[in-house]
Amino acid sequence: MILGIGTDLANIDRIAGTLDRFGDRFRNRVFTPTEQAKAERRKDTPGTYAKRWAAKEACSKALGTGLRMGISWKDMAVSNLHTGQPVMEVTGWAKDRLDKMTPPGHEAIIHVTLTDDHPWAQAFVMIEARPVVE
């Protein structure tokens, strides 16, 4: 069953301007060290940050809260499997919220997809509850 769906569209040029203006202050407030390392290795650093920004916004919407009620940017983190597929991990308040949303006898799976076409970066997040098979 679907517990939540979220989407977000981010302007890559806006994120680039924020990176230029605030630098590490912005990076460290919003992105985990793993996310920063990934972005800094990429040719399109602002685009990589913009996709992750959009993913965090989309995840907060899928959680049903947006960025309020105690959720932190770094409570949601995007990484990639060895295949390149993006995955979302939640910690802190976001994890608490996810646990409360998940029905008994189910596990929550967060699906995320990212795309960009300059100047836009987009993310979709779907949270699925699957019955636990024992």
mmCIF file of C-alpha atoms in Angstrom:
data_model
loop_
_atom_site.group_PDB
_atom_site.id
_atom_site.type_symbol
_atom_site.label_atom_id
_atom_site.label_comp_id
_atom_site.label_asym_id
_atom_site.label_seq_id
_atom_site.Cartn_x
_atom_site.Cartn_y
_atom_site.Cartn_z
ATOM 1 C CA MET A 1 0.000 0.000 0.000
ATOM 2 C CA ILE A 2 1.148 3.549 -0.661
ATOM 3 C CA LEU A 3 1.676 5.625 2.473
ATOM 4 C CA GLY A 4 2.762 8.843 0.812
ATOM 5 C CA ILE A 5 3.849 10.481 -2.419
ATOM 6 C CA GLY A 6 5.860 13.665 -2.856
ATOM 7 C CA THR A 7 7.429 15.593 -5.691
ATOM 8 C CA ASP A 8 9.550 18.710 -6.004
ATOM 9 C CA LEU A 9 11.076 20.801 -8.759
ATOM 10 C CA ALA A 10 14.234 22.784 -7.989
ATOM 11 C CA ASN A 11 15.947 25.440 -10.076
ATOM 12 C CA ILE A 12 19.601 24.473 -10.536
ATOM 13 C CA ASP A 13 20.683 28.105 -11.066
ATOM 14 C CA ARG A 14 19.019 29.098 -7.779
ATOM 15 C CA ILE A 15 20.888 26.337 -5.942
ATOM 16 C CA ALA A 16 24.149 27.395 -7.664
ATOM 17 C CA GLY A 17 23.583 30.968 -6.479
ATOM 18 C CA THR A 18 22.924 29.791 -2.935
ATOM 19 C CA LEU A 19 26.116 27.692 -3.033
ATOM 20 C CA ASP A 20 28.085 30.732 -4.266
ATOM 21 C CA ARG A 21 26.578 33.013 -1.642
ATOM 22 C CA PHE A 22 26.605 30.771 1.437
ATOM 23 C CA GLY A 23 29.076 27.976 0.543
ATOM 24 C CA ASP A 24 29.813 25.545 3.357
ATOM 25 C CA ARG A 25 27.214 27.130 5.626
ATOM 26 C CA PHE A 26 24.487 26.030 3.194
ATOM 27 C CA ARG A 27 26.122 22.671 2.376
ATOM 28 C CA ASN A 28 26.570 21.721 6.020
ATOM 29 C CA ARG A 29 23.053 22.794 7.014
ATOM 30 C CA VAL A 30 21.263 20.833 4.287
ATOM 31 C CA PHE A 31 23.472 17.974 3.062
ATOM 32 C CA THR A 32 25.153 15.040 4.771
ATOM 33 C CA PRO A 33 28.907 14.470 4.295
ATOM 34 C CA THR A 34 28.099 11.593 1.901
ATOM 35 C CA GLU A 35 25.831 13.819 -0.193
ATOM 36 C CA GLN A 36 28.459 16.551 -0.265
ATOM 37 C CA ALA A 37 31.195 14.126 -1.345
ATOM 38 C CA LYS A 38 29.010 12.825 -4.182
ATOM 39 C CA ALA A 39 28.152 16.332 -5.391
ATOM 40 C CA GLU A 40 31.729 17.600 -5.216
ATOM 41 C CA ARG A 41 32.937 14.663 -7.367
ATOM 42 C CA ARG A 42 30.412 15.417 -10.105
ATOM 43 C CA LYS A 43 30.966 17.634 -13.132
ATOM 44 C CA ASP A 44 27.585 19.289 -12.521
ATOM 45 C CA THR A 45 27.966 19.996 -8.810
ATOM 46 C CA PRO A 46 25.009 22.435 -8.564
ATOM 47 C CA GLY A 47 22.763 20.004 -10.465
ATOM 48 C CA THR A 48 23.676 17.184 -8.104
ATOM 49 C CA TYR A 49 22.894 19.351 -5.079
ATOM 50 C CA ALA A 50 19.638 20.524 -6.685
ATOM 51 C CA LYS A 51 18.454 16.939 -7.256
ATOM 52 C CA ARG A 52 19.170 16.079 -3.628
ATOM 53 C CA TRP A 53 17.427 19.259 -2.457
ATOM 54 C CA ALA A 54 14.370 18.280 -4.511
ATOM 55 C CA ALA A 55 14.501 14.733 -3.098
ATOM 56 C CA LYS A 56 14.496 16.025 0.485
ATOM 57 C CA GLU A 57 11.544 18.327 -0.262
ATOM 58 C CA ALA A 58 9.686 15.459 -1.976
ATOM 59 C CA CYS A 59 10.402 13.103 0.924
ATOM 60 C CA SER A 60 9.112 15.604 3.468
ATOM 61 C CA LYS A 61 5.907 15.882 1.431
ATOM 62 C CA ALA A 62 5.577 12.095 1.207
ATOM 63 C CA LEU A 63 5.929 11.991 4.992
ATOM 64 C CA GLY A 64 2.926 14.322 5.106
ATOM 65 C CA THR A 65 4.623 17.183 6.883
ATOM 66 C CA GLY A 66 6.758 19.256 4.583
ATOM 67 C CA LEU A 67 9.763 20.766 6.315
ATOM 68 C CA ARG A 68 8.138 21.490 9.657
ATOM 69 C CA MET A 69 7.261 19.710 12.880
ATOM 70 C CA GLY A 70 10.897 19.182 13.823
ATOM 71 C CA ILE A 71 12.148 17.592 10.615
ATOM 72 C CA SER A 72 15.714 18.453 9.673
ATOM 73 C CA TRP A 73 17.186 18.591 6.187
ATOM 74 C CA LYS A 74 19.802 16.056 7.191
ATOM 75 C CA ASP A 75 17.143 13.670 8.576
ATOM 76 C CA MET A 76 16.677 12.724 4.907
ATOM 77 C CA ALA A 77 19.737 11.602 2.945
ATOM 78 C CA VAL A 78 20.153 10.472 -0.643
ATOM 79 C CA SER A 79 22.839 7.977 -1.578
ATOM 80 C CA ASN A 80 23.240 5.597 -4.489
ATOM 81 C CA LEU A 81 23.421 1.847 -4.846
ATOM 82 C CA HIS A 82 26.394 0.476 -6.806
ATOM 83 C CA THR A 83 24.045 0.412 -9.829
ATOM 84 C CA GLY A 84 23.552 4.178 -9.546
ATOM 85 C CA GLN A 85 19.959 3.893 -8.308
ATOM 86 C CA PRO A 86 19.229 6.619 -5.756
ATOM 87 C CA VAL A 87 17.987 5.573 -2.330
ATOM 88 C CA MET A 88 16.628 7.649 0.544
ATOM 89 C CA GLU A 89 17.536 6.980 4.160
ATOM 90 C CA VAL A 90 15.685 8.715 6.967
ATOM 91 C CA THR A 91 16.896 9.283 10.519
ATOM 92 C CA GLY A 92 15.845 11.358 13.501
ATOM 93 C CA TRP A 93 12.412 12.907 13.385
ATOM 94 C CA ALA A 94 11.807 11.752 9.781
ATOM 95 C CA LYS A 95 12.405 8.137 10.867
ATOM 96 C CA ASP A 96 10.060 8.591 13.828
ATOM 97 C CA ARG A 97 7.377 9.972 11.506
ATOM 98 C CA LEU A 98 7.895 7.089 9.042
ATOM 99 C CA ASP A 99 7.597 4.538 11.845
ATOM 100 C CA LYS A 100 4.311 6.113 13.004
ATOM 101 C CA MET A 101 2.926 6.029 9.438
ATOM 102 C CA THR A 102 3.800 2.374 8.910
ATOM 103 C CA PRO A 103 0.988 -0.042 9.831
ATOM 104 C CA PRO A 104 1.779 -2.916 12.210
ATOM 105 C CA GLY A 105 3.103 -5.983 10.398
ATOM 106 C CA HIS A 106 4.492 -3.871 7.553
ATOM 107 C CA GLU A 107 7.862 -2.423 6.590
ATOM 108 C CA ALA A 108 8.265 0.950 4.895
ATOM 109 C CA ILE A 109 10.136 1.168 1.610
ATOM 110 C CA ILE A 110 11.078 4.604 0.270
ATOM 111 C CA HIS A 111 11.317 4.810 -3.523
ATOM 112 C CA VAL A 112 13.064 7.839 -5.031
ATOM 113 C CA THR A 113 13.796 8.922 -8.562
ATOM 114 C CA LEU A 114 15.799 11.960 -9.651
ATOM 115 C CA THR A 115 16.170 13.742 -12.972
ATOM 116 C CA ASP A 116 17.461 17.019 -14.305
ATOM 117 C CA ASP A 117 17.335 19.039 -17.494
ATOM 118 C CA HIS A 118 19.021 22.380 -16.950
ATOM 119 C CA PRO A 119 17.795 24.577 -15.346
ATOM 120 C CA TRP A 120 15.476 22.137 -13.571
ATOM 121 C CA ALA A 121 16.059 19.253 -11.170
ATOM 122 C CA GLN A 122 13.137 17.072 -10.170
ATOM 123 C CA ALA A 123 12.499 14.324 -7.637
ATOM 124 C CA PHE A 124 9.636 11.958 -6.897
ATOM 125 C CA VAL A 125 9.374 10.011 -3.647
ATOM 126 C CA MET A 126 6.880 7.265 -2.914
ATOM 127 C CA ILE A 127 6.643 5.542 0.449
ATOM 128 C CA GLU A 128 5.297 2.006 0.279
ATOM 129 C CA ALA A 129 4.243 -0.275 3.122
ATOM 130 C CA ARG A 130 4.911 -3.961 2.424
ATOM 131 C CA PRO A 131 3.712 -6.797 4.646
ATOM 132 C CA VAL A 132 6.568 -8.350 6.582
ATOM 133 C CA VAL A 133 7.018 -11.956 5.508
ATOM 134 C CA GLU A 134 8.373 -14.159 8.270
#
